[in-house]
C-alpha cells in the first residue's frame, strides 16, 4: 500500500513540475530565428592563412578553457626524421 501511495505522490510531483516548467517557458521572450544566431557566430573572413601569433592565441584560449594542452615554443624550423 505504501508503494502505491509513493508512486501516486511521485506522479503528482512530476505533473506539478511539468506544469510549472510549461508556464515558465510560456512567459519567456520568443527566440529569434536561428539564422540570426548563426550569423553572430560566423568568423570574419580571413585575409590569408592564420599567423603564428593567431594560432598561439587560439591555443591559449583553449588552454584557459580547461583543455589539456601543453604549449611549447620551439625556435627554428622543425626537424625532419631521417628515413
mmCIF file of C-alpha atoms in Angstrom, residues 12-71:
data_model
loop_
_atom_site.group_PDB
_atom_site.id
_atom_site.type_symbol
_atom_site.label_atom_id
_atom_site.label_comp_id
_atom_site.label_asym_id
_atom_site.label_seq_id
_atom_site.Cartn_x
_atom_site.Cartn_y
_atom_site.Cartn_z
ATOM 1 C CA UNK A 12 1.714 14.233 -8.703
ATOM 2 C CA UNK A 13 5.148 15.836 -8.186
ATOM 3 C CA UNK A 14 6.083 15.115 -11.794
ATOM 4 C CA UNK A 15 2.859 16.628 -13.111
ATOM 5 C CA UNK A 16 3.326 19.714 -10.925
ATOM 6 C CA UNK A 17 6.899 20.156 -12.154
ATOM 7 C CA UNK A 18 5.819 19.773 -15.786
ATOM 8 C CA UNK A 19 3.078 22.375 -15.366
ATOM 9 C CA UNK A 20 5.466 24.782 -13.660
ATOM 10 C CA UNK A 21 8.097 24.454 -16.426
ATOM 11 C CA UNK A 22 5.465 24.857 -19.145
ATOM 12 C CA UNK A 23 4.252 28.100 -17.622
ATOM 13 C CA UNK A 24 7.827 29.283 -17.083
ATOM 14 C CA UNK A 25 8.660 28.855 -20.783
ATOM 15 C CA UNK A 26 5.340 30.389 -21.837
ATOM 16 C CA UNK A 27 6.311 33.604 -20.045
ATOM 17 C CA UNK A 28 9.753 33.884 -21.667
ATOM 18 C CA UNK A 29 10.543 36.134 -24.622
ATOM 19 C CA UNK A 30 10.335 34.481 -28.005
ATOM 20 C CA UNK A 31 13.572 33.372 -29.632
ATOM 21 C CA UNK A 32 14.885 34.995 -32.782
ATOM 22 C CA UNK A 33 15.099 32.924 -35.971
ATOM 23 C CA UNK A 34 18.088 30.555 -35.989
ATOM 24 C CA UNK A 35 19.738 32.361 -38.898
ATOM 25 C CA UNK A 36 20.243 35.451 -36.738
ATOM 26 C CA UNK A 37 22.082 33.449 -34.072
ATOM 27 C CA UNK A 38 24.215 31.654 -36.647
ATOM 28 C CA UNK A 39 25.253 34.925 -38.293
ATOM 29 C CA UNK A 40 26.745 36.109 -34.993
ATOM 30 C CA UNK A 41 28.938 33.013 -34.616
ATOM 31 C CA UNK A 42 30.444 33.084 -38.098
ATOM 32 C CA UNK A 43 34.120 34.082 -38.049
ATOM 33 C CA UNK A 44 35.220 37.090 -40.029
ATOM 34 C CA UNK A 45 36.722 36.390 -43.439
ATOM 35 C CA UNK A 46 40.468 35.982 -43.142
ATOM 36 C CA UNK A 47 42.900 37.701 -45.481
ATOM 37 C CA UNK A 48 45.091 34.614 -45.630
ATOM 38 C CA UNK A 49 46.302 31.719 -43.526
ATOM 39 C CA UNK A 50 46.429 32.039 -39.769
ATOM 40 C CA UNK A 51 49.569 33.699 -38.426
ATOM 41 C CA UNK A 52 51.649 32.003 -35.730
ATOM 42 C CA UNK A 53 50.526 34.652 -33.220
ATOM 43 C CA UNK A 54 46.869 33.932 -34.020
ATOM 44 C CA UNK A 55 47.457 30.192 -33.667
ATOM 45 C CA UNK A 56 49.168 30.706 -30.292
ATOM 46 C CA UNK A 57 46.275 32.892 -29.136
ATOM 47 C CA UNK A 58 43.750 30.225 -30.160
ATOM 48 C CA UNK A 59 45.638 27.505 -28.269
ATOM 49 C CA UNK A 60 45.967 29.736 -25.185
ATOM 50 C CA UNK A 61 42.206 30.305 -25.250
ATOM 51 C CA UNK A 62 41.616 26.540 -25.396
ATOM 52 C CA UNK A 63 44.087 26.030 -22.563
ATOM 53 C CA UNK A 64 42.380 28.709 -20.464
ATOM 54 C CA UNK A 65 39.041 26.979 -21.062
ATOM 55 C CA UNK A 66 40.452 23.834 -19.469
ATOM 56 C CA UNK A 67 41.661 21.808 -22.442
ATOM 57 C CA UNK A 68 44.681 19.634 -21.555
ATOM 58 C CA UNK A 69 47.058 21.381 -23.953
ATOM 59 C CA UNK A 70 50.788 21.821 -23.379
ATOM 60 C CA UNK A 71 52.114 24.836 -25.278
#
